[in-house]
Every structure is written in C-alpha cells, then in structure tokens.
CSV table of C-alpha atoms in Angstrom, one decimal:
chain,number,residue,atom,x,y,z
U,1,MET,CA,-1.9,-23.6,15.9
U,2,SER,CA,-1.3,-20.8,18.4
U,3,LYS,CA,-0.6,-18.0,17.4
U,4,GLN,CA,2.5,-17.2,19.3
U,5,LYS,CA,3.7,-20.4,18.9
U,6,SER,CA,6.0,-19.5,16.1
U,7,LEU,CA,5.9,-15.7,17.3
U,8,ASP,CA,9.9,-15.8,17.9
U,9,ASP,CA,10.5,-16.8,15.0
U,10,TYR,CA,9.3,-13.9,13.0
U,11,VAL,CA,9.9,-11.0,15.1
U,12,GLY,CA,12.5,-8.9,13.5
U,13,VAL,CA,11.8,-10.8,10.3
U,14,SER,CA,12.8,-8.1,8.0
U,15,THR,CA,15.8,-6.7,9.2
U,16,ARG,CA,17.2,-6.8,5.8
U,17,GLY,CA,14.7,-4.1,4.9
U,18,THR,CA,17.0,-1.1,5.6
U,19,ARG,CA,20.1,-2.8,3.9
U,20,GLY,CA,22.4,-0.2,2.3
U,21,LEU,CA,20.7,2.9,3.9
U,22,GLY,CA,23.6,4.1,5.6
U,23,GLU,CA,25.0,3.5,9.2
U,24,GLY,CA,23.4,5.4,12.4
U,25,TYR,CA,20.0,6.1,10.5
U,26,ALA,CA,18.2,4.5,13.7
U,27,GLU,CA,20.1,7.0,15.6
U,28,GLN,CA,20.4,10.4,13.7
U,29,GLY,CA,17.8,10.0,10.7
U,30,GLY,CA,18.3,9.3,7.1
U,31,GLY,CA,18.1,12.8,5.3
U,32,PHE,CA,16.5,10.4,2.8
U,33,ILE,CA,14.1,12.8,1.2
U,34,GLN,CA,16.1,15.1,-1.1
U,35,GLU,CA,14.3,18.5,-3.1
U,36,ASP,CA,13.9,16.6,-5.8
U,37,ASP,CA,12.4,13.7,-4.2
U,38,TYR,CA,8.5,13.5,-3.9
U,39,ILE,CA,6.9,11.3,-1.2
U,40,VAL,CA,3.7,9.7,-3.3
U,41,ASP,CA,0.7,7.7,-2.9
U,42,LEU,CA,-0.7,6.8,-5.7
U,43,HIS,CA,-3.8,4.6,-4.3
U,44,LEU,CA,-6.7,6.1,-2.3
U,45,HIS,CA,-10.3,6.3,-2.8
U,46,SER,CA,-12.9,9.1,-2.6
U,47,ARG,CA,-16.0,9.1,-0.5
U,48,TYR,CA,-17.8,8.1,-3.5
U,49,SER,CA,-16.3,4.5,-3.1
U,50,ARG,CA,-18.3,2.4,-0.6
U,51,ALA,CA,-16.9,2.2,2.9
U,52,THR,CA,-15.3,5.1,3.1
U,53,SER,CA,-15.4,8.0,5.3
U,54,GLU,CA,-17.9,10.9,4.1
U,55,PHE,CA,-14.6,13.8,4.7
U,56,MET,CA,-12.6,12.0,1.6
U,57,ASN,CA,-13.4,15.1,-0.5
U,58,LEU,CA,-10.6,17.3,-2.1
U,59,GLN,CA,-9.8,19.6,1.5
U,60,GLY,CA,-9.9,16.8,3.9
U,61,ILE,CA,-7.2,14.8,1.7
U,62,THR,CA,-5.2,17.5,0.7
U,63,ARG,CA,-4.8,19.1,4.5
U,64,ASN,CA,-3.4,15.2,6.0
U,65,SER,CA,-1.8,14.8,2.6
U,66,LYS,CA,0.3,17.6,3.7
U,67,LEU,CA,0.2,17.0,7.8
U,68,LYS,CA,1.7,13.7,6.5
U,69,GLY,CA,4.5,14.4,4.0
U,70,LEU,CA,2.7,13.5,0.5
U,71,ARG,CA,3.8,15.8,-2.0
U,72,LEU,CA,2.1,13.8,-5.1
U,73,ILE,CA,-1.3,12.1,-4.4
U,74,GLY,CA,-3.5,10.1,-7.1
U,75,SER,CA,-6.8,11.6,-6.5
U,76,GLY,CA,-8.8,8.4,-6.6
U,77,ASP,CA,-12.1,7.3,-8.3
U,78,ALA,CA,-11.6,9.3,-11.2
U,79,LEU,CA,-14.2,7.0,-13.2
U,80,HIS,CA,-17.0,8.1,-11.0
U,81,PRO,CA,-19.0,10.8,-12.9
U,82,ALA,CA,-20.0,12.7,-10.1
U,83,TRP,CA,-16.0,12.8,-8.4
U,84,LEU,CA,-15.1,13.3,-12.0
U,85,LYS,CA,-17.0,16.6,-12.3
U,86,GLU,CA,-15.8,17.4,-8.6
U,87,LEU,CA,-12.1,17.2,-10.0
U,88,LYS,CA,-12.3,19.1,-13.3
U,89,ALA,CA,-13.8,21.9,-11.1
U,90,SER,CA,-11.4,22.0,-8.3
U,91,LEU,CA,-8.1,21.1,-9.7
U,92,LYS,CA,-5.7,23.6,-10.7
U,93,HIS,CA,-4.1,22.5,-13.6
U,94,VAL,CA,-0.2,23.6,-12.9
U,95,GLY,CA,1.4,21.8,-16.3
U,96,GLY,CA,3.0,18.8,-17.7
U,97,GLU,CA,0.0,16.8,-17.1
U,98,LEU,CA,-0.5,17.1,-13.2
U,99,TYR,CA,-2.9,19.6,-11.3
U,100,GLU,CA,-3.1,20.7,-8.2
U,101,TYR,CA,-4.9,21.2,-5.1
U,102,GLU,CA,-4.1,23.6,-1.9
U,103,ASP,CA,-0.6,22.7,-2.8
U,104,VAL,CA,-0.8,19.2,-3.4
U,105,LEU,CA,-0.3,17.6,-6.7
U,106,VAL,CA,-2.8,15.3,-8.0
U,107,VAL,CA,-2.5,12.9,-10.7
U,108,PRO,CA,-5.9,11.4,-11.9
U,109,THR,CA,-6.0,7.4,-10.7
U,110,ALA,CA,-9.1,5.2,-10.3
U,111,GLU,CA,-9.1,1.5,-9.3
U,112,VAL,CA,-11.5,-0.7,-11.0
U,113,SER,CA,-12.6,-4.6,-10.1
U,114,THR,CA,-12.6,-6.9,-13.1
U,115,VAL,CA,-15.0,-10.1,-12.3
U,116,PHE,CA,-15.1,-12.6,-15.1
U,117,SER,CA,-14.8,-16.3,-16.0
U,118,ASP,CA,-11.5,-17.9,-17.2
U,119,ASP,CA,-12.4,-20.8,-20.1
U,120,ALA,CA,-12.4,-23.5,-17.8
U,121,GLY,CA,-15.4,-22.0,-15.6
U,122,VAL,CA,-13.2,-20.6,-13.0
U,123,THR,CA,-14.1,-17.4,-11.6
U,124,HIS,CA,-11.5,-14.6,-10.8
U,125,LYS,CA,-11.7,-11.4,-9.7
U,126,VAL,CA,-9.0,-9.0,-10.0
U,127,HIS,CA,-8.6,-4.8,-8.7
U,128,HIS,CA,-6.2,-2.6,-11.1
U,129,LEU,CA,-5.2,1.0,-10.0
U,130,LEU,CA,-5.3,3.4,-13.4
U,131,VAL,CA,-3.1,6.6,-13.4
U,132,PHE,CA,-4.4,9.0,-16.5
U,133,PRO,CA,-2.1,11.4,-17.8
U,134,ALA,CA,-5.5,13.8,-17.7
U,135,ILE,CA,-8.5,14.5,-16.5
U,136,SER,CA,-10.0,14.5,-20.3
U,137,SER,CA,-8.3,10.6,-20.6
U,138,ALA,CA,-10.2,9.6,-18.0
U,139,GLU,CA,-13.7,10.8,-19.3
U,140,ALA,CA,-13.0,8.9,-22.3
U,141,LEU,CA,-12.2,5.6,-20.8
U,142,ALA,CA,-15.8,6.5,-18.7
U,143,GLU,CA,-17.2,6.4,-22.0
U,144,LYS,CA,-15.6,2.8,-23.1
U,145,LEU,CA,-16.2,1.4,-19.7
U,146,GLY,CA,-19.7,2.4,-19.0
U,147,ARG,CA,-20.7,-0.8,-21.1
U,148,TYR,CA,-19.3,-3.2,-18.8
U,149,GLY,CA,-20.5,-2.0,-15.2
U,150,ASP,CA,-22.1,0.8,-13.3
U,151,LEU,CA,-19.4,3.4,-13.2
U,152,ALA,CA,-22.2,5.4,-11.3
U,153,SER,CA,-22.5,3.2,-8.2
U,154,ASP,CA,-19.0,2.8,-6.8
U,155,GLY,CA,-16.0,5.0,-6.6
U,156,ARG,CA,-14.6,1.7,-7.3
U,157,PRO,CA,-16.5,0.6,-9.9
U,158,THR,CA,-17.1,-3.9,-10.0
U,159,LEU,CA,-16.5,-4.7,-14.4
U,160,ASN,CA,-17.7,-7.4,-16.3
U,161,VAL,CA,-14.4,-8.0,-18.0
U,162,ASP,CA,-11.2,-9.7,-18.3
U,163,PRO,CA,-8.0,-8.1,-17.7
U,164,PRO,CA,-6.8,-8.1,-21.3
U,165,THR,CA,-9.6,-6.3,-22.7
U,166,LEU,CA,-9.3,-4.3,-19.6
U,167,VAL,CA,-5.7,-3.1,-21.1
U,168,ASP,CA,-7.1,-3.1,-24.5
U,169,GLU,CA,-9.6,-0.8,-23.9
U,170,VAL,CA,-7.2,1.4,-22.2
U,171,GLN,CA,-4.9,1.3,-25.2
U,172,SER,CA,-7.5,2.5,-27.3
U,173,VAL,CA,-8.0,5.5,-25.1
U,174,ASP,CA,-4.7,6.5,-24.4
U,175,PRO,CA,-1.5,4.4,-24.5
U,176,HIS,CA,0.0,6.4,-21.1
U,177,ILE,CA,-2.8,5.6,-19.3
U,178,GLU,CA,-0.6,3.1,-17.0
U,179,VAL,CA,-1.9,-0.3,-16.1
U,180,ILE,CA,-0.8,-1.7,-12.1
U,181,PRO,CA,-2.3,-4.8,-11.0
U,182,ALA,CA,-3.3,-3.9,-7.6
U,183,HIS,CA,-2.8,-5.3,-4.0
U,184,VAL,CA,-1.2,-8.1,-6.0
U,185,TRP,CA,-1.4,-10.5,-2.9
U,186,THR,CA,-4.7,-9.5,-1.7
U,187,PRO,CA,-6.9,-13.1,-1.0
U,188,TRP,CA,-9.7,-11.6,-2.9
U,189,PHE,CA,-10.2,-9.5,-5.7
U,190,SER,CA,-5.8,-9.7,-6.4
U,191,LEU,CA,-4.3,-11.0,-9.1
U,192,PHE,CA,-2.0,-13.5,-7.3
U,193,GLY,CA,-5.1,-13.5,-4.5
U,194,SER,CA,-5.3,-17.4,-3.2
U,195,ASN,CA,-9.0,-17.1,-4.0
U,196,SER,CA,-9.3,-16.0,-6.9
U,197,GLY,CA,-5.8,-15.3,-8.4
U,198,PHE,CA,-3.5,-16.4,-11.2
U,199,ASN,CA,0.2,-18.3,-10.8
U,200,SER,CA,1.9,-15.5,-12.7
U,201,VAL,CA,1.5,-12.4,-14.6
U,202,GLU,CA,1.0,-13.4,-18.0
U,203,GLU,CA,-2.0,-15.7,-17.1
U,204,CYS,CA,-4.1,-13.3,-16.1
U,205,TYR,CA,-3.0,-10.8,-18.8
U,206,ALA,CA,-2.1,-12.8,-21.7
U,207,ASP,CA,-0.4,-11.1,-24.4
U,208,ARG,CA,-0.9,-7.3,-22.8
U,209,SER,CA,1.3,-8.9,-20.1
U,210,ASP,CA,4.3,-6.9,-21.7
U,211,LEU,CA,1.7,-3.6,-21.4
U,212,ILE,CA,2.0,-3.9,-16.9
U,213,HIS,CA,4.8,-2.5,-15.7
U,214,SER,CA,4.5,-2.1,-12.1
U,215,LEU,CA,2.7,-4.2,-9.3
U,216,GLU,CA,1.5,-2.7,-6.3
U,217,THR,CA,2.8,-5.1,-3.6
U,218,GLY,CA,-0.1,-4.2,-0.7
U,219,LEU,CA,0.2,-4.1,3.1
U,220,SER,CA,0.8,-7.6,3.7
U,221,SER,CA,3.7,-8.3,1.2
U,222,ASP,CA,7.0,-6.0,0.8
U,223,PRO,CA,9.4,-5.7,-1.7
U,224,GLU,CA,11.4,-8.7,-0.3
U,225,MET,CA,8.8,-10.8,-0.1
U,226,ASN,CA,8.4,-10.2,-3.6
U,227,TRP,CA,11.9,-10.7,-4.4
U,228,MET,CA,11.5,-14.2,-4.0
U,229,ILE,CA,9.5,-15.0,-7.1
U,230,SER,CA,12.6,-14.2,-10.1
U,231,ARG,CA,9.6,-13.8,-12.8
U,232,LEU,CA,8.7,-10.5,-11.2
U,233,ASP,CA,12.4,-8.8,-11.2
U,234,ARG,CA,11.4,-7.3,-14.1
U,235,PHE,CA,8.6,-5.1,-12.4
U,236,ASN,CA,8.6,-2.2,-10.7
U,237,LEU,CA,7.1,-2.8,-6.8
U,238,LEU,CA,5.0,0.1,-5.5
U,239,SER,CA,3.2,0.9,-2.3
U,240,ASN,CA,0.6,2.5,-1.5
U,241,SER,CA,-2.5,3.1,1.0
U,242,ASP,CA,-5.7,2.4,-0.7
U,243,ALA,CA,-7.0,4.9,1.8
U,244,HIS,CA,-10.7,4.9,2.7
U,245,SER,CA,-10.2,7.5,5.1
U,246,HIS,CA,-8.4,11.2,5.7
U,247,HIS,CA,-6.8,10.4,8.4
U,248,PRO,CA,-2.6,10.2,8.5
U,249,TRP,CA,-2.9,7.3,9.9
U,250,ARG,CA,-4.3,5.8,6.6
U,251,LEU,CA,-3.6,8.2,4.8
U,252,GLY,CA,0.4,7.8,2.9
U,253,ARG,CA,0.5,4.6,5.4
U,254,GLU,CA,2.5,2.8,2.7
U,255,ALA,CA,3.8,5.4,-0.1
U,256,ASN,CA,6.8,5.6,-3.1
U,257,VAL,CA,9.9,8.2,-2.6
U,258,PHE,CA,10.0,9.6,-6.5
U,259,THR,CA,13.0,11.8,-7.4
U,260,LEU,CA,11.4,13.9,-10.5
U,261,LYS,CA,13.3,16.1,-12.0
U,262,GLN,CA,10.3,17.8,-13.2
U,263,ALA,CA,7.3,17.5,-11.7
U,264,ASP,CA,4.8,16.2,-15.0
U,265,TYR,CA,3.6,13.0,-16.1
U,266,GLU,CA,5.9,12.9,-18.8
U,267,HIS,CA,9.1,12.0,-15.8
U,268,LEU,CA,6.0,9.8,-13.6
U,269,LEU,CA,5.9,8.0,-16.2
U,270,ASP,CA,9.6,7.2,-16.3
U,271,VAL,CA,9.6,6.2,-12.8
U,272,LEU,CA,5.9,3.9,-13.8
U,273,VAL,CA,7.0,2.2,-16.7
U,274,ARG,CA,11.2,2.2,-16.5
U,275,GLY,CA,11.5,2.5,-12.9
U,276,GLU,CA,13.4,5.3,-13.5
U,277,GLY,CA,13.3,7.6,-10.4
U,278,LEU,CA,12.1,5.3,-8.1
U,279,LYS,CA,14.3,5.9,-5.0
U,280,LEU,CA,12.5,3.4,-2.0
U,281,THR,CA,9.5,3.0,-0.6
U,282,LEU,CA,8.0,3.2,2.2
U,283,GLU,CA,6.6,-0.3,3.9
U,284,VAL,CA,4.3,-1.0,6.8
U,285,PRO,CA,5.7,-4.1,8.4
U,286,PRO,CA,3.5,-7.0,6.2
U,287,GLU,CA,3.0,-8.8,9.4
U,288,PHE,CA,0.5,-5.9,10.6
U,289,GLY,CA,-1.3,-6.3,7.1
U,290,LYS,CA,-4.5,-8.0,7.3
U,291,TYR,CA,-3.7,-10.9,5.5
U,292,HIS,CA,0.1,-12.4,6.4
U,293,TRP,CA,-0.5,-15.0,8.1
U,294,THR,CA,-3.2,-18.1,7.1
U,295,GLY,CA,-6.2,-18.1,9.7
U,296,HIS,CA,-9.4,-18.6,10.9
U,297,ARG,CA,-10.7,-15.3,11.7
U,298,SER,CA,-14.2,-17.1,13.5
U,299,CYS,CA,-12.0,-19.3,15.4
U,300,GLY,CA,-9.2,-17.0,16.9
U,301,VAL,CA,-6.9,-19.0,14.8
U,302,SER,CA,-3.7,-18.2,13.2
U,303,MET,CA,-0.2,-19.6,12.1
U,304,PRO,CA,3.1,-19.7,9.6
U,305,PRO,CA,2.6,-20.7,6.6
U,306,GLU,CA,4.5,-24.4,7.4
U,307,GLU,CA,2.2,-25.0,10.2
U,308,ALA,CA,-0.9,-24.3,7.5
U,309,LEU,CA,0.6,-26.9,4.7
U,310,LYS,CA,1.2,-29.6,7.7
U,311,ARG,CA,-2.8,-28.8,8.9
U,312,GLY,CA,-3.8,-28.8,5.5
U,313,ASN,CA,-5.1,-25.2,5.5
U,314,VAL,CA,-8.0,-26.7,7.7
U,315,CYS,CA,-8.7,-24.9,11.0
U,316,PRO,CA,-8.0,-27.1,13.9
U,317,VAL,CA,-10.8,-26.0,15.9
U,318,CYS,CA,-14.1,-25.8,13.3
U,319,GLY,CA,-12.7,-28.1,10.6
U,320,ARG,CA,-13.6,-25.3,7.9
U,321,ARG,CA,-10.6,-24.1,5.5
U,322,MET,CA,-8.6,-21.4,6.3
U,323,THR,CA,-8.1,-18.5,4.5
U,324,VAL,CA,-4.4,-18.6,3.2
U,325,GLY,CA,-2.7,-16.2,4.1
U,326,VAL,CA,-0.1,-13.4,1.7
U,327,GLU,CA,2.9,-14.8,3.2
U,328,GLN,CA,2.2,-18.5,2.8
U,329,ARG,CA,0.9,-17.8,-0.8
U,330,VAL,CA,4.4,-15.7,-1.6
U,331,TYR,CA,6.4,-19.2,-0.6
U,332,GLU,CA,3.9,-21.3,-2.5
U,333,LEU,CA,5.4,-19.4,-5.6
U,334,ALA,CA,8.8,-18.4,-4.9
U,335,ASP,CA,11.8,-19.9,-6.3
U,336,ARG,CA,14.5,-18.1,-4.3
U,337,PRO,CA,14.6,-18.0,-0.6
U,338,ARG,CA,14.2,-15.0,1.7
U,339,GLY,CA,16.8,-12.5,1.8
U,340,SER,CA,17.3,-12.6,-1.7
U,341,LYS,CA,18.0,-9.3,-3.7
U,342,PRO,CA,18.1,-9.0,-7.3
U,343,ASN,CA,20.8,-6.1,-8.5
U,344,GLY,CA,19.2,-2.8,-9.2
U,345,LYS,CA,16.2,-3.0,-6.8
U,346,PRO,CA,15.6,0.2,-4.3
U,347,PRO,CA,15.6,0.1,-0.9
U,348,PHE,CA,13.0,0.3,1.4
U,349,ILE,CA,12.5,1.0,4.7
U,350,ARG,CA,10.1,0.2,7.1
U,351,VAL,CA,7.5,2.5,9.1
U,352,LEU,CA,4.3,2.6,11.4
U,353,PRO,CA,1.7,5.4,11.3
U,354,LEU,CA,3.2,8.1,13.8
U,355,HIS,CA,-0.5,7.7,15.8
U,356,GLU,CA,0.4,3.6,16.4
U,357,LEU,CA,3.6,4.6,18.2
U,358,ILE,CA,2.1,6.9,20.1
U,359,MET,CA,-0.8,5.3,21.0
U,360,ALA,CA,1.5,2.0,21.8
U,361,THR,CA,3.6,4.8,24.5
U,362,THR,CA,0.8,6.0,26.3
U,363,SER,CA,-1.5,2.9,26.5
U,364,SER,CA,-4.5,5.2,24.4
U,365,ASN,CA,-7.1,2.6,22.4
U,366,THR,CA,-8.1,5.0,20.0
U,367,TYR,CA,-6.1,7.6,18.0
U,368,THR,CA,-8.3,10.3,18.7
U,369,SER,CA,-7.8,10.5,22.2
U,370,LYS,CA,-6.1,14.1,23.5
U,371,ARG,CA,-2.7,12.7,25.0
U,372,VAL,CA,-2.0,10.8,21.2
U,373,ARG,CA,-3.9,14.3,19.1
U,374,ASP,CA,-1.6,16.7,21.6
U,375,ILE,CA,1.9,14.6,20.9
U,376,TYR,CA,1.1,14.1,17.3
U,377,GLN,CA,0.5,17.9,16.5
U,378,VAL,CA,3.9,18.8,18.9
U,379,LEU,CA,6.0,16.7,16.6
U,380,THR,CA,4.7,17.1,13.4
U,381,ALA,CA,4.4,21.2,13.9
U,382,LYS,CA,8.3,20.7,15.2
U,383,TYR,CA,9.8,18.6,12.3
U,384,GLY,CA,7.1,19.8,9.4
U,385,ASN,CA,5.3,16.4,9.0
U,386,GLU,CA,4.9,13.2,9.8
U,387,TYR,CA,7.1,11.6,8.0
U,388,ARG,CA,10.1,13.9,8.9
U,389,VAL,CA,9.5,12.5,12.3
U,390,LEU,CA,9.4,9.2,11.2
U,391,LEU,CA,12.7,9.2,8.9
U,392,ASP,CA,14.7,12.0,10.0
U,393,ALA,CA,14.3,13.3,13.5
U,394,PRO,CA,17.3,13.0,16.0
U,395,ILE,CA,16.8,10.4,18.4
U,396,SER,CA,18.7,13.0,21.1
U,397,GLU,CA,16.2,15.6,20.2
U,398,LEU,CA,13.2,13.2,20.1
U,399,GLU,CA,14.2,11.5,23.5
U,400,ALA,CA,14.5,15.3,25.2
U,401,PHE,CA,11.0,15.1,24.4
U,402,ASN,CA,9.6,11.7,24.7
U,403,PRO,CA,12.1,9.0,25.7
U,404,GLN,CA,9.6,5.9,25.4
U,405,LEU,CA,8.6,7.4,21.9
U,406,ALA,CA,11.8,8.2,20.9
U,407,ARG,CA,12.8,4.4,21.7
U,408,LEU,CA,10.2,2.8,19.5
U,409,ILE,CA,10.9,4.9,17.3
U,410,LYS,CA,14.5,4.0,17.2
U,411,ASP,CA,13.1,0.5,17.0
U,412,MET,CA,11.2,0.8,14.2
U,413,ARG,CA,14.4,2.1,12.4
U,414,SER,CA,16.5,-0.8,13.4
U,415,ASN,CA,13.5,-3.1,12.3
U,416,ARG,CA,12.9,-4.1,15.9
U,417,LEU,CA,9.7,-3.7,16.5
U,418,ARG,CA,7.9,-7.2,17.8
U,419,VAL,CA,4.8,-8.3,15.6
U,420,GLU,CA,2.0,-10.8,15.9
U,421,PRO,CA,0.8,-11.3,12.1
U,422,GLY,CA,-2.0,-9.8,11.0
U,423,TYR,CA,-4.3,-13.0,9.5
U,424,ASP,CA,-8.2,-13.3,8.2
U,425,GLY,CA,-9.1,-9.3,7.8
U,426,VAL,CA,-7.4,-8.8,11.5
U,427,TYR,CA,-4.6,-6.4,11.9
U,428,GLY,CA,-1.4,-7.6,13.0
U,429,LYS,CA,-0.5,-6.4,16.6
U,430,LEU,CA,2.9,-4.3,18.0
U,431,ILE,CA,3.8,-6.2,20.8
U,432,LEU,CA,5.3,-3.9,23.8
U,433,GLY,CA,6.3,-6.4,26.7
U,434,ASP,CA,3.4,-8.2,27.5
U,435,THR,CA,1.5,-5.7,25.6
U,436,SER,CA,-0.5,-5.8,22.1
U,437,PHE,CA,-1.5,-3.0,19.9
U,438,SER,CA,-3.3,-3.3,17.3
U,439,PRO,CA,-5.0,-0.4,14.7
U,440,GLU,CA,-8.8,0.7,15.2
U,441,ALA,CA,-10.8,-0.9,12.0
U,442,ASP,CA,-11.0,0.8,8.8
C-alpha cells in the first residue's frame, strides 16, 4: 500500500534510456542536435482550449518556444474558428507548406476528443492529434466536422463520432492530414486507456488502422515501455508536451528531434509516416507523469502493478476502485519483458525541465521565485536555450557556476534521478536525500 515500499525498485528503472548515445555524455554533453535537426513539439493548445493560460497566444508560445530550444511547433486548436482566424492573419507562409512566426516554424495542428459507443453499448473516449499540410486543410475539415460537435465551444472539441469515421472524414478532405492517437495510455480519453480505451489499434480504428502511422506516448509512458508490446513495433513513437500554458517548464517538456533535409511538410510527413528522420525523443521520466502508478488520490494511496493486481485494484483505505496506472496497463498488454528493444528504433533521452532542477537545488517551491528565475536566465543566455543547457553544456562549466545543479544535471543524463511515481492525477516527485519536490499543478 505504501508509496515508499517498492520505491527503490523503481529508482533508476530507466537506465537503458540513453543506450547507444555514446560514452561521456553525462560529463561533456551530447552534441546531439545538429544543423539539420529540429526539436519539435507538435501537441499544444491555444487560449481557446479549456483550462489553458490566457497567454497561450502566438507571441507567448513562440517566445518561450525559442527560449526552450524548439524550432518547429504545432499551432494547436486549428479547428477553432477564432484561433484559425488568428493563424491566418498572423502566420507567414514560408513555402513548403509550413508557416513561421517570430522565427519559429509552425505547422497547423489540432486535438479532437471523440466520444462514442461500440456495438456492445460501451462508451469510449479517445483523443487524436491532427497534423495539417495547410491552414486551408484545417478550414475544410472544420466544415466537415461541424456536424459532429460545436467546434467553437473548445479548442479541443468533443465530437460524437467513432475513430474510423473520423479517419474517413480526414481522408475525404486531404489524405496528407495525419491522424495520431494522442497520449495513448492516459486512463481517460486515450486509445489504450484503462477506463475507456481499447486493447489494440485495430480494435479502435478497424480497417482504417493502416492509416495510423505514429503514436504519442504521453508523459506517463516512454518508448521503452511501449517496446514491451510487439504489435506496436510498426508505429513511430512520438513525444509532445500537450502544453496548456506558455511557460518553458510546460512547452517542450517532452519533444522530438527530427532530422529534416528541408523544412517543409513533405519531409515532416516522411518522419510521421515512415519514421525517416526521427532521430530521438526527449522524455520526462515516466514516473513523473500523473498516471504512472495505480492509486487513489483521495486516500493518498499508490502502488506498483504487482501490488495493485494482488489487491484487485481496490483501495485498501476506502474500498473503492483505484485508477489503474499506465505502467500496469502496459503490463496487461505486454508480450515482451521490460528492456526489450526492437531493431531500428531510435533512442531517447530523459530530461526534466530546467526549472524543476533549479527548484530542487534551491529548495524553492515555485517556478517563478527570483532565485529560480535568475539562475535560469543566466544559463539560457550563456548556452542559447534550455535544451542546450540540459543536453550539451559540459558539467565542468556548470560546476563552476552551480555545483549542486551540475550534479543534478549529470544525474539526469546518467538516469540516476530518484522519482516517486505519480498516480491518479498527482505528479511524481523528484527525490533528493530526504526531501521531495513535485511540479506545480497545470
């Protein structure tokens, strides 16, 4: 029952994450991001989505995207009429069916929530990320999807339509619009979710499943966990932030590194459809996600899969059903042991937002404290952006500035961070000695 009982078994659970990235990475930094590489975050939202910051406008998003190190972002909410109008008025078309705002490349994207019942009367709720080749494609699809729900009510609209029909509608508008199942393991609103999902892509999308090429893994899972399921081998595994605020600790907290010979939609589609140019993904440790372990938030109870299964997923305090976590759900569908890696899969790197690490070393309890802000500004000014600090800055240089932070970044690069797993909507906590630090709520 105790969160601490099995915690040591999960410390360093992801030490295989940087396999193949080269010796000396922890000390010297990787130098992974080359001139043709783009750090990409395709999934975020505008201020027109519910529970988002009022500063999720183009200026706020792109300013902090540059600070983070993102070169290409999704617009988010491209089906919402007011946001679509802003995109048309403000984005500069730069050729190759991509757009630009303040030196950040933008591709039109949207997330939709489909709510529907299957033949047995079971209700399913699945989120999908849509990537568009042009604003005009988003406009045309909006005309089609308006019959299934109110597109103006939420930047992430709820549609009364099943996934195969959604794919059909997309294909009828433009076959180059890509449909990507979003945060596929989240207990609610996802493809494999324990509460309203399916056991396979084929069950969800039926005979349109061959038109699904990529899956978004979400914060509570990572590629290594998904590699435990052999029938997912054919899919490209993507990581995005699903940011609801413009802060750099939300934008790009998970991201992708794409090698694009040319920055256009054709080459972006090569990555999304065929995996060509998918160099690596940047992953928050999955234990940090809000649904990694099984648990019951109201009673403060969480536990690993084996213990939850022994208890029949029943809370030992109140007797109610616990929210089945992502790790347990992965184990339910797995046909390989953890640590398996299919041939040809790109590596991934574990990262935490720099603000999180600074907070831990300064014992600050807020991202916006002056001490945290000052350290962040000095480092990003010196190295160019946040990801350069996290991935490339030599530890010897960081030690000269802040020894404790340097040690923590080195531990992050070495996968030695200790994390108390998140559960039932509660973020995981970074453990330093006898003290734990958790992110502020979204």
